[in-house]
Short mmCIF file of N, CA and C in Angstrom, two decimals:
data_model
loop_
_atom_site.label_atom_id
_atom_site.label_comp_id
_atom_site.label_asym_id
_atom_site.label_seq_id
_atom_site.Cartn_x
_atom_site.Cartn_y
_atom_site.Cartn_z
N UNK A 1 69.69 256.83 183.25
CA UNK A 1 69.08 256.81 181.93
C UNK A 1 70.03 257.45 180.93
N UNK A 2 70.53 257.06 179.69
CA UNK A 2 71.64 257.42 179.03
C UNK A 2 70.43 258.42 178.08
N UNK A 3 71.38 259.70 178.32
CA UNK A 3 70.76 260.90 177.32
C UNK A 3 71.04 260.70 175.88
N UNK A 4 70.95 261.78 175.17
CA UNK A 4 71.53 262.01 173.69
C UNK A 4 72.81 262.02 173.22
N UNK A 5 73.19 261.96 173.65
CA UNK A 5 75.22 261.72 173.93
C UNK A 5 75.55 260.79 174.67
N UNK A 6 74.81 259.66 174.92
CA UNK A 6 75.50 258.80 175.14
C UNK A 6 75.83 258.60 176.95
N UNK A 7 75.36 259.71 177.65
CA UNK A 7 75.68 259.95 178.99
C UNK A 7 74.51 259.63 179.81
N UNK A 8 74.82 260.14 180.85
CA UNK A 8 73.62 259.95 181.79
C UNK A 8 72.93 261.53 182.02
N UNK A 9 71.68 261.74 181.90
CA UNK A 9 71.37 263.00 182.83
C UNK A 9 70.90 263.10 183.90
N UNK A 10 71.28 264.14 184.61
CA UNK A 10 71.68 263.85 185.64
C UNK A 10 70.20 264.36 186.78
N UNK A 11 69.28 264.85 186.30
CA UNK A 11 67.77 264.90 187.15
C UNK A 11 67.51 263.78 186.67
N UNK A 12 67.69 262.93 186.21
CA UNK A 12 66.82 262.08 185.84
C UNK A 12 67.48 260.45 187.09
N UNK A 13 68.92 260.79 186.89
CA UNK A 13 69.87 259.78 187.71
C UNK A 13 69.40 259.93 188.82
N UNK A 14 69.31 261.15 189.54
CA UNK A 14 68.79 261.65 190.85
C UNK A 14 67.28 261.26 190.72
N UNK A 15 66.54 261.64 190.55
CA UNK A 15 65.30 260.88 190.86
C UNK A 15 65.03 259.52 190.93
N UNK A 16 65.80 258.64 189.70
CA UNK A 16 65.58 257.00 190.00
C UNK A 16 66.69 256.81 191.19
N UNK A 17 67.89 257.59 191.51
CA UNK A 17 67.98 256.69 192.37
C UNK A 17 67.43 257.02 193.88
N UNK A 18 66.96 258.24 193.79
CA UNK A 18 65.58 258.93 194.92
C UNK A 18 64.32 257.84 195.00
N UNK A 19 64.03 257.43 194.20
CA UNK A 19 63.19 256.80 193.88
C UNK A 19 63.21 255.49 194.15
N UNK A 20 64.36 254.69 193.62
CA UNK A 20 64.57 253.53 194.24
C UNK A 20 64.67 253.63 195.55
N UNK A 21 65.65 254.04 195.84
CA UNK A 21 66.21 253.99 197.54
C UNK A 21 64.37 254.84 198.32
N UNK A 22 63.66 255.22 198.09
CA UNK A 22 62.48 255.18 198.39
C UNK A 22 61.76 254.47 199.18
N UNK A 23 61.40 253.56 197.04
CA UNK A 23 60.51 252.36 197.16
C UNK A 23 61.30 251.25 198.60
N UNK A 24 62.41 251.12 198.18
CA UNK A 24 63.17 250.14 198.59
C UNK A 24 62.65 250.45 200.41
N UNK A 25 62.84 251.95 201.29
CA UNK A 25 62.49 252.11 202.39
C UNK A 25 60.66 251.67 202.78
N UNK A 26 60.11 252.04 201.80
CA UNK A 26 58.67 252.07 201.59
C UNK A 26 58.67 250.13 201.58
N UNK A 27 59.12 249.80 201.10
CA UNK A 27 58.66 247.86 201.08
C UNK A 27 59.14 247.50 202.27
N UNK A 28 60.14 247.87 202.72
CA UNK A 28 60.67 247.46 203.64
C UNK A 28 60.06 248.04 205.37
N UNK A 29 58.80 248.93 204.76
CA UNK A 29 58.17 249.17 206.20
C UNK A 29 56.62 249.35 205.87
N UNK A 30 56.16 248.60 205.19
CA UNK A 30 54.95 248.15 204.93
C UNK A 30 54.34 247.91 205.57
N UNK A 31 54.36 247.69 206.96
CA UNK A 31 53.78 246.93 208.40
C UNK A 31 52.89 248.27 208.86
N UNK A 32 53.73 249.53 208.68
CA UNK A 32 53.18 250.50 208.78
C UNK A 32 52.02 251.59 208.59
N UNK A 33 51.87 250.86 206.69
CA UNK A 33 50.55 251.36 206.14
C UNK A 33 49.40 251.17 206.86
N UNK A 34 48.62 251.54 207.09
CA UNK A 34 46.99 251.20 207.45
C UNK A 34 46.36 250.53 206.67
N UNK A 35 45.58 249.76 206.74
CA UNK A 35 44.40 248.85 206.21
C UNK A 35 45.20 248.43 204.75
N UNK A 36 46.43 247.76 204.55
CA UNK A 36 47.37 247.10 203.86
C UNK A 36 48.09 245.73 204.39
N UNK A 37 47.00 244.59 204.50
CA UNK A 37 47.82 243.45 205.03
C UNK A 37 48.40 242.76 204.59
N UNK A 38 48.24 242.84 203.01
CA UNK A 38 49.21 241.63 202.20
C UNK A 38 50.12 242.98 201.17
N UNK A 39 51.23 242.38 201.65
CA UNK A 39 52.26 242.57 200.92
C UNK A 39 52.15 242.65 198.92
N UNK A 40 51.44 241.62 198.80
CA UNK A 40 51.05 241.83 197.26
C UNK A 40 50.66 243.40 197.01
N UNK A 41 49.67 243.45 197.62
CA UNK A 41 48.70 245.16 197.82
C UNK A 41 49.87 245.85 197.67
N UNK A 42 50.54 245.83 198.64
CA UNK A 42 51.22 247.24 199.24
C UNK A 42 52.13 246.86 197.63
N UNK A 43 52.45 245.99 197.39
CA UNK A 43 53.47 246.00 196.06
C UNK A 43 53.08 246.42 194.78
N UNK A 44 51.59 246.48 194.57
CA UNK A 44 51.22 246.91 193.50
C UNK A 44 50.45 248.08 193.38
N UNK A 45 50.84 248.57 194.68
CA UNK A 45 50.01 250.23 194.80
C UNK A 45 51.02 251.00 194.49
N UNK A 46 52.78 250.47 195.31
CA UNK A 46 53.84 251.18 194.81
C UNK A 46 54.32 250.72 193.55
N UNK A 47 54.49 249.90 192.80
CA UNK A 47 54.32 250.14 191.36
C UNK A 47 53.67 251.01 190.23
N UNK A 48 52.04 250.71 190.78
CA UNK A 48 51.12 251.83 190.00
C UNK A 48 51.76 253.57 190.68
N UNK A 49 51.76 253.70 191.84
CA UNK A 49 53.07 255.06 192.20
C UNK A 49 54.49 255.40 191.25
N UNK A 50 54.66 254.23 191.06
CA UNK A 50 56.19 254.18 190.57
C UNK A 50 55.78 254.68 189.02
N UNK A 51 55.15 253.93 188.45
CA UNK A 51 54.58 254.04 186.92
C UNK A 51 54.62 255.20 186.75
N UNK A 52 53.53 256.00 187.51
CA UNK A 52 53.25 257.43 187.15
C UNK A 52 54.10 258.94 187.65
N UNK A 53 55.03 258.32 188.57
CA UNK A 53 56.45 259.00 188.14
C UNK A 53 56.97 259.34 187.08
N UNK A 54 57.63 257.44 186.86
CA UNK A 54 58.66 258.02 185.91
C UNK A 54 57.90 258.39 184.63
N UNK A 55 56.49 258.42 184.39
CA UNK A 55 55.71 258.78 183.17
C UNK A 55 55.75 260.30 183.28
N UNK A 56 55.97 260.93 184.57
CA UNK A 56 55.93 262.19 184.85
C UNK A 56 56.92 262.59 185.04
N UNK A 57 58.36 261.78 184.57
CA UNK A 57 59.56 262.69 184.07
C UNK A 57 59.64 262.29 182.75
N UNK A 58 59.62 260.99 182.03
CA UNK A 58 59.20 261.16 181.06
C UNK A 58 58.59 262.37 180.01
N UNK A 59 57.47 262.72 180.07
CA UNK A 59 56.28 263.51 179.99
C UNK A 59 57.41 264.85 179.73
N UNK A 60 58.04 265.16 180.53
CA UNK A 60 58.56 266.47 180.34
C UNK A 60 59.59 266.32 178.95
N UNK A 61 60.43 265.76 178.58
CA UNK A 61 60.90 265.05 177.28
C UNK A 61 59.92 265.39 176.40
N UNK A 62 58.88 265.04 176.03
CA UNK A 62 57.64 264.64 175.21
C UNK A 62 57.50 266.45 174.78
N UNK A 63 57.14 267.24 175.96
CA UNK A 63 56.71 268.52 175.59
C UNK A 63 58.13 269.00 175.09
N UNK A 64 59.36 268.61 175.62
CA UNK A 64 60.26 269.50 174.51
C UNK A 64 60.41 269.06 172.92
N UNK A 65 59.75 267.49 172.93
CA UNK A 65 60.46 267.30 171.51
C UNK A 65 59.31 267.49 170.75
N UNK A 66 58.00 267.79 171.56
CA UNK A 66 56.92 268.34 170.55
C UNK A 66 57.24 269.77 170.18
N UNK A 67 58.39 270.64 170.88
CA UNK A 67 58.05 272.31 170.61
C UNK A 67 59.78 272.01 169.84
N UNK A 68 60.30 271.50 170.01
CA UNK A 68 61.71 270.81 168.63
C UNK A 68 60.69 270.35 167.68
N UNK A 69 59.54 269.86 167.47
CA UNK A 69 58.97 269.21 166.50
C UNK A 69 58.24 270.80 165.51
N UNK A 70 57.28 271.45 166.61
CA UNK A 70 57.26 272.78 166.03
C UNK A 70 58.05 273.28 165.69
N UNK A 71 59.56 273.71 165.72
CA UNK A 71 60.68 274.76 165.60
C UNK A 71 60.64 274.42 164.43
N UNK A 72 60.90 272.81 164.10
CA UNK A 72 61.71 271.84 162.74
C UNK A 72 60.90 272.64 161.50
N UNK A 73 59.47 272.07 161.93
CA UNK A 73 58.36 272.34 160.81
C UNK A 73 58.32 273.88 160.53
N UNK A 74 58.63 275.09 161.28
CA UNK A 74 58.71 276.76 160.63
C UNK A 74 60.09 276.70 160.34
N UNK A 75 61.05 275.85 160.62
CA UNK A 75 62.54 275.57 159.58
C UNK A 75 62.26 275.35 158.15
N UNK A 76 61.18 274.35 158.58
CA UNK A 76 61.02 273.29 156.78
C UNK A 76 60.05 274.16 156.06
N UNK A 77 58.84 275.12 157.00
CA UNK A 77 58.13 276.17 155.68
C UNK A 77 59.08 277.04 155.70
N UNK A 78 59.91 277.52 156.17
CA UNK A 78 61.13 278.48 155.93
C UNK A 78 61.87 278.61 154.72
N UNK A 79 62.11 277.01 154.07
CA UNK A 79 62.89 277.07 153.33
C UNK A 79 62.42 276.85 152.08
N UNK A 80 61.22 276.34 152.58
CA UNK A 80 60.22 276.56 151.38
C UNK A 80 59.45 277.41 151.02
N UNK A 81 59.57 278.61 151.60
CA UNK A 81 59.07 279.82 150.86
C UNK A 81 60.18 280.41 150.23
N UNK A 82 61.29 280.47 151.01
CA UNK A 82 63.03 280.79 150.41
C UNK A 82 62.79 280.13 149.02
N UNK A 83 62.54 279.49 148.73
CA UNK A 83 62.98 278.06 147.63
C UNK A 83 61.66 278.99 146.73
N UNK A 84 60.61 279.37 147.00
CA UNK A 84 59.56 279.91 146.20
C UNK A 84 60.00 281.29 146.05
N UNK A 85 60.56 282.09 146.61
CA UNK A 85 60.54 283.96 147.15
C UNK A 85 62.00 283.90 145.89
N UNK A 86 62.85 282.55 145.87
CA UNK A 86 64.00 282.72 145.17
C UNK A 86 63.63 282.72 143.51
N UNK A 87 63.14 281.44 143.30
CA UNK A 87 62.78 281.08 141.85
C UNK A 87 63.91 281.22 141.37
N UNK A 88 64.79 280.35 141.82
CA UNK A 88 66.34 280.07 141.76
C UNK A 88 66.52 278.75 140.74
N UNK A 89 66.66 278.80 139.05
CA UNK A 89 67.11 277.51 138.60
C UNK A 89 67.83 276.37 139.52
N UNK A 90 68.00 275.33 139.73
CA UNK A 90 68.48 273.95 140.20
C UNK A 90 68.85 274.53 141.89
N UNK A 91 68.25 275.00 142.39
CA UNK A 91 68.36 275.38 143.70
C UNK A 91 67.30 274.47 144.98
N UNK A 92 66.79 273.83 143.97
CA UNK A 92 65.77 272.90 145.15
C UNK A 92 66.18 272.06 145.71
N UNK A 93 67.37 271.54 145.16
CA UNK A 93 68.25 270.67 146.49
C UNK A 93 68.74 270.98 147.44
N UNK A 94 69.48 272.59 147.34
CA UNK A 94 70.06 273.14 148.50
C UNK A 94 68.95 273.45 149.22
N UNK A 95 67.49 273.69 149.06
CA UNK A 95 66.45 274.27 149.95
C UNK A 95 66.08 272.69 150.94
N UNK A 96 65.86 272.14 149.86
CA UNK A 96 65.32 270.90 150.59
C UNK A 96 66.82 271.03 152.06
N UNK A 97 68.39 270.29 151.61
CA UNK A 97 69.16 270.54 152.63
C UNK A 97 68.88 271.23 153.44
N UNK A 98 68.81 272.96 153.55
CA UNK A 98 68.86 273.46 154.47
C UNK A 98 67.81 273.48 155.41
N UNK A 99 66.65 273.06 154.54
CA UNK A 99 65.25 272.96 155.53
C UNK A 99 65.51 272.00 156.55
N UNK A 100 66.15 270.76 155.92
CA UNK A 100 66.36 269.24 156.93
C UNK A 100 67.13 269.96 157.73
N UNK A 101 68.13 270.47 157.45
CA UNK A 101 69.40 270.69 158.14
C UNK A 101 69.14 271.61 159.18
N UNK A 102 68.33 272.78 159.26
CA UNK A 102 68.02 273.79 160.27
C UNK A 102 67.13 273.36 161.52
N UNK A 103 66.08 271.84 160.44
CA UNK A 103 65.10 271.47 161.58
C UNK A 103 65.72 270.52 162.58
N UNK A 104 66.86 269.79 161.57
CA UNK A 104 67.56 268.46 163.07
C UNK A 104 68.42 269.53 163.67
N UNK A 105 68.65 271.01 163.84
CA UNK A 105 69.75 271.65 164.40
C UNK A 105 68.97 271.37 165.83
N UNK A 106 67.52 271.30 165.54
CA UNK A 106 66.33 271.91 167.01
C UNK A 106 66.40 270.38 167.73
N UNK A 107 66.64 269.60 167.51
CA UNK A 107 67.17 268.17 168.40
C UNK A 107 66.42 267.23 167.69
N UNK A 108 65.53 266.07 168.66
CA UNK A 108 65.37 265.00 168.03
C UNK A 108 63.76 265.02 167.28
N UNK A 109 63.16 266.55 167.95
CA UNK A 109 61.45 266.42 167.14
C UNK A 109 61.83 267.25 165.97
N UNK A 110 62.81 268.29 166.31
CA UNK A 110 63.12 268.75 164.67
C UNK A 110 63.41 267.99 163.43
N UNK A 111 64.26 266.42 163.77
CA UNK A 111 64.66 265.79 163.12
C UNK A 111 63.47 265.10 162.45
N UNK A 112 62.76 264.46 163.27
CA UNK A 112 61.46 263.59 163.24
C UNK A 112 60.76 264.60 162.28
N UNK A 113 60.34 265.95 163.03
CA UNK A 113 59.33 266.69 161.86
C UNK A 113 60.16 266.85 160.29
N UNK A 114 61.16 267.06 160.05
CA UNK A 114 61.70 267.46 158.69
C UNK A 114 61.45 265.80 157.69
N UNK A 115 62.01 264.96 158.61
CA UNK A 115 61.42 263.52 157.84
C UNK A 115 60.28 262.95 157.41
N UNK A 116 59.39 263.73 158.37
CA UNK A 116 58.02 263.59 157.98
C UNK A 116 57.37 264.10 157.32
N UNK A 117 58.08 265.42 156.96
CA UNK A 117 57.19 266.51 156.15
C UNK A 117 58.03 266.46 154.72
N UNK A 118 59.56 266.34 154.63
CA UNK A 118 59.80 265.44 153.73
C UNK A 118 59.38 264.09 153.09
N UNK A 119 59.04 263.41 154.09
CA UNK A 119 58.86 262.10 153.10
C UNK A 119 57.24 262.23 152.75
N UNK A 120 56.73 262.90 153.19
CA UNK A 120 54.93 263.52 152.56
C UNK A 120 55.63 264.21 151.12
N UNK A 121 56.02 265.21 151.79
CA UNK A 121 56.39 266.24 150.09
C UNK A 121 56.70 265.24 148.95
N UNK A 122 57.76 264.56 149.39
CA UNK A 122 58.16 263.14 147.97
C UNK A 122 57.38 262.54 148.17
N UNK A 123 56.38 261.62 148.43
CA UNK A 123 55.20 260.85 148.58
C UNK A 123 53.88 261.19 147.28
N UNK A 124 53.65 262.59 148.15
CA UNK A 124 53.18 263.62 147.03
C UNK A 124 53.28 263.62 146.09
N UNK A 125 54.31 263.79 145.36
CA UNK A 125 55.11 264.43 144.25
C UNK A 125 55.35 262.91 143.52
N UNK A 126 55.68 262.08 143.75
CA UNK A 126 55.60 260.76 142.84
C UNK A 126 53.73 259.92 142.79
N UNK A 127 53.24 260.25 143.51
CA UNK A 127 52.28 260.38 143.28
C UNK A 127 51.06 260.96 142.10
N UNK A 128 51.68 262.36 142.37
CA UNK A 128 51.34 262.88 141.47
C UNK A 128 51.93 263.08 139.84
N UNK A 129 53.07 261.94 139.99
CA UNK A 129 53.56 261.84 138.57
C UNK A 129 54.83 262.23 138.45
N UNK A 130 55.24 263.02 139.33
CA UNK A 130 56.53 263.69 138.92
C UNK A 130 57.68 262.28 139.59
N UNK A 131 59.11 262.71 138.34
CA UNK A 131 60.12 261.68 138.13
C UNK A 131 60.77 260.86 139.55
N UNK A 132 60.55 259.59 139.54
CA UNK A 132 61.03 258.93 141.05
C UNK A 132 62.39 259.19 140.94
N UNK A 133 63.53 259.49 139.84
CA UNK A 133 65.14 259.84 139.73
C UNK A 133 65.01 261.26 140.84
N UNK A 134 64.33 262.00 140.35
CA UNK A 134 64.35 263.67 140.89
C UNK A 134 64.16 263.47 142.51
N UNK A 135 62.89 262.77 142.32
CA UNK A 135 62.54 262.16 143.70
C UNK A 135 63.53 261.63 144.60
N UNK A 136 64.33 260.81 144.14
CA UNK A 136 65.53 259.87 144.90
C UNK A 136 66.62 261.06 145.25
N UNK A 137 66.97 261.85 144.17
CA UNK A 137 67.86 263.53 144.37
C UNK A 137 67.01 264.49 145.74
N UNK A 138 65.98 264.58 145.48
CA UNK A 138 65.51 265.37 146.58
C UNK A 138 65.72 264.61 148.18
N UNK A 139 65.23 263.36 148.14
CA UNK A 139 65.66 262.40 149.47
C UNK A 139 67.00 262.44 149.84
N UNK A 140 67.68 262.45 148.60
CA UNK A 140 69.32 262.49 149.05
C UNK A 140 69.18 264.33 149.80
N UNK A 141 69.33 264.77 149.29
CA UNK A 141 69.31 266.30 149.47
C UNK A 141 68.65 266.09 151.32
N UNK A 142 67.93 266.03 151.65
CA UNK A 142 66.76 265.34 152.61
C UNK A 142 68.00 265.27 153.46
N UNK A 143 68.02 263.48 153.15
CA UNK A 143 68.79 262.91 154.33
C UNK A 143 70.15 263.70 154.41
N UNK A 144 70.86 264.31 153.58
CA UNK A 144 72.05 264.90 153.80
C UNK A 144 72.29 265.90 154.79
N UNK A 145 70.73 266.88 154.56
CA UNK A 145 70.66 267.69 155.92
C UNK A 145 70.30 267.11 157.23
N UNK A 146 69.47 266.75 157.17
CA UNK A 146 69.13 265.89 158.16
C UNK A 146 70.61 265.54 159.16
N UNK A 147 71.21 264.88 158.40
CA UNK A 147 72.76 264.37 159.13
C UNK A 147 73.54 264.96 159.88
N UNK A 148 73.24 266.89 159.35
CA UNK A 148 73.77 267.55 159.65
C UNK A 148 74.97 268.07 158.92
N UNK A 149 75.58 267.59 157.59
CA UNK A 149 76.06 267.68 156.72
C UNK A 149 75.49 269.17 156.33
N UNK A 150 76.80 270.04 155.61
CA UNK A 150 76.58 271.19 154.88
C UNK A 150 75.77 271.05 153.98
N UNK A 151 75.06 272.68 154.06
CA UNK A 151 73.46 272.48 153.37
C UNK A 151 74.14 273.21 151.99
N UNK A 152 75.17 273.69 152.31
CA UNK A 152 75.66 274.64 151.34
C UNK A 152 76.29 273.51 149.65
N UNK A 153 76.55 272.57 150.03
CA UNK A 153 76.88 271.38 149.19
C UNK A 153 76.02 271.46 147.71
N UNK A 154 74.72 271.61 148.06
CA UNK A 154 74.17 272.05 146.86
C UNK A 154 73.66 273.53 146.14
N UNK A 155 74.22 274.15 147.10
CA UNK A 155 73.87 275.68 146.73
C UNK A 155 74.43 275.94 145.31
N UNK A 156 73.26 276.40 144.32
CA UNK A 156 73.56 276.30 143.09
C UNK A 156 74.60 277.71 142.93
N UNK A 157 75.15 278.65 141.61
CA UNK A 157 76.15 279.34 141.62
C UNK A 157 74.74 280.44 141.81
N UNK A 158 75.10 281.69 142.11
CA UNK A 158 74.83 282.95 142.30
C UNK A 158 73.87 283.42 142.75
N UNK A 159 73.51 282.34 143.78
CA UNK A 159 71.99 282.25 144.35
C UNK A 159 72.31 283.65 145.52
N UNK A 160 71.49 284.16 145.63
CA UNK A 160 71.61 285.31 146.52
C UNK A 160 72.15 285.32 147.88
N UNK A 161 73.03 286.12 148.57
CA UNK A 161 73.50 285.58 149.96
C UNK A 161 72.41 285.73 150.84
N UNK A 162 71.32 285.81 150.47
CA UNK A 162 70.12 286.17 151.78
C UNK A 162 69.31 284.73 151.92
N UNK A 163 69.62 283.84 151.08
CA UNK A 163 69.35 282.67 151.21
C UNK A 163 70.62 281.89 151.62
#
């Protein structure tokens, strides 16, 4: 199974091919099961087996990119209390950046949560009237962190070093 880089990982390589080479012993001595006379059976009992494996390495994925999904989202109120605690003239682009930017640091649910809670915040906010130009600046700001791109790019002049 090719990871996040492009590679293979490697519990995961080891189990399918544990797994195959398994099934593969398991079909091939089917004669063996008890009260299993057709081959169909025995093939779709080890499938429904097989299913709930790999759903149960799967599954472990899921709980990390839900607690990357938590990390992202106390990144993104992070930077938005920074962005409020500052009351920093033209500094809301660099907040927006660094919020994206701190939450995709946490992997792929950090990424997911900052996009989501971004594209609500602008959703919001043109909604409620305010300028779709400012709007399109804040998305840029957004996706820039997100990328992983320096958050510092928009750091306005003499904004405090504690931000």
């Amino acid at each position: 199974m090719p990871d996040q880089t492009g590679g293979c990982s490697t519990s995961r390589v080891t189990i399918y091919i544990h797994l195959s080479l398994s099934l593969s012993h398991i079909s091939s001595t089917s004669h063996i099961w008890k009260g299993t006379n057709s081959p169909s059976t025995m093939k779709s009992s080890i499938a429904f087996i097989f299913c709930f494996l790999i759903l149960g390495v799967d599954s472990q994925r899921w709980f990390q990119f839900m607690k990357e999904a938590g990390q992202g989202t106390r990144d993104m109120w992070r930077a938005y209390s920074d962005m409020r605690e500052a009351n920093w003239k033209n500094s809301d682009k660099y907040f927006h950046a660094r919020g994206n930017y701190d939450a995709a640091q946490r992997g792929p649910g950090g990424v997911w949560a900052a996009k989501v809670i971004s594209d609500a915040r602008e959703g919001i906010q043109r909604f409620t009237g305010r300028g779709a130009e400012d709007s399109r600046a804040d998305q840029f700001a957004n996706e820039w962190g997100r990328s992983g791109k320096d958050p510092n790019y928009f750091r306005p002049a003499g904004l405090p070093s504690k931000y």
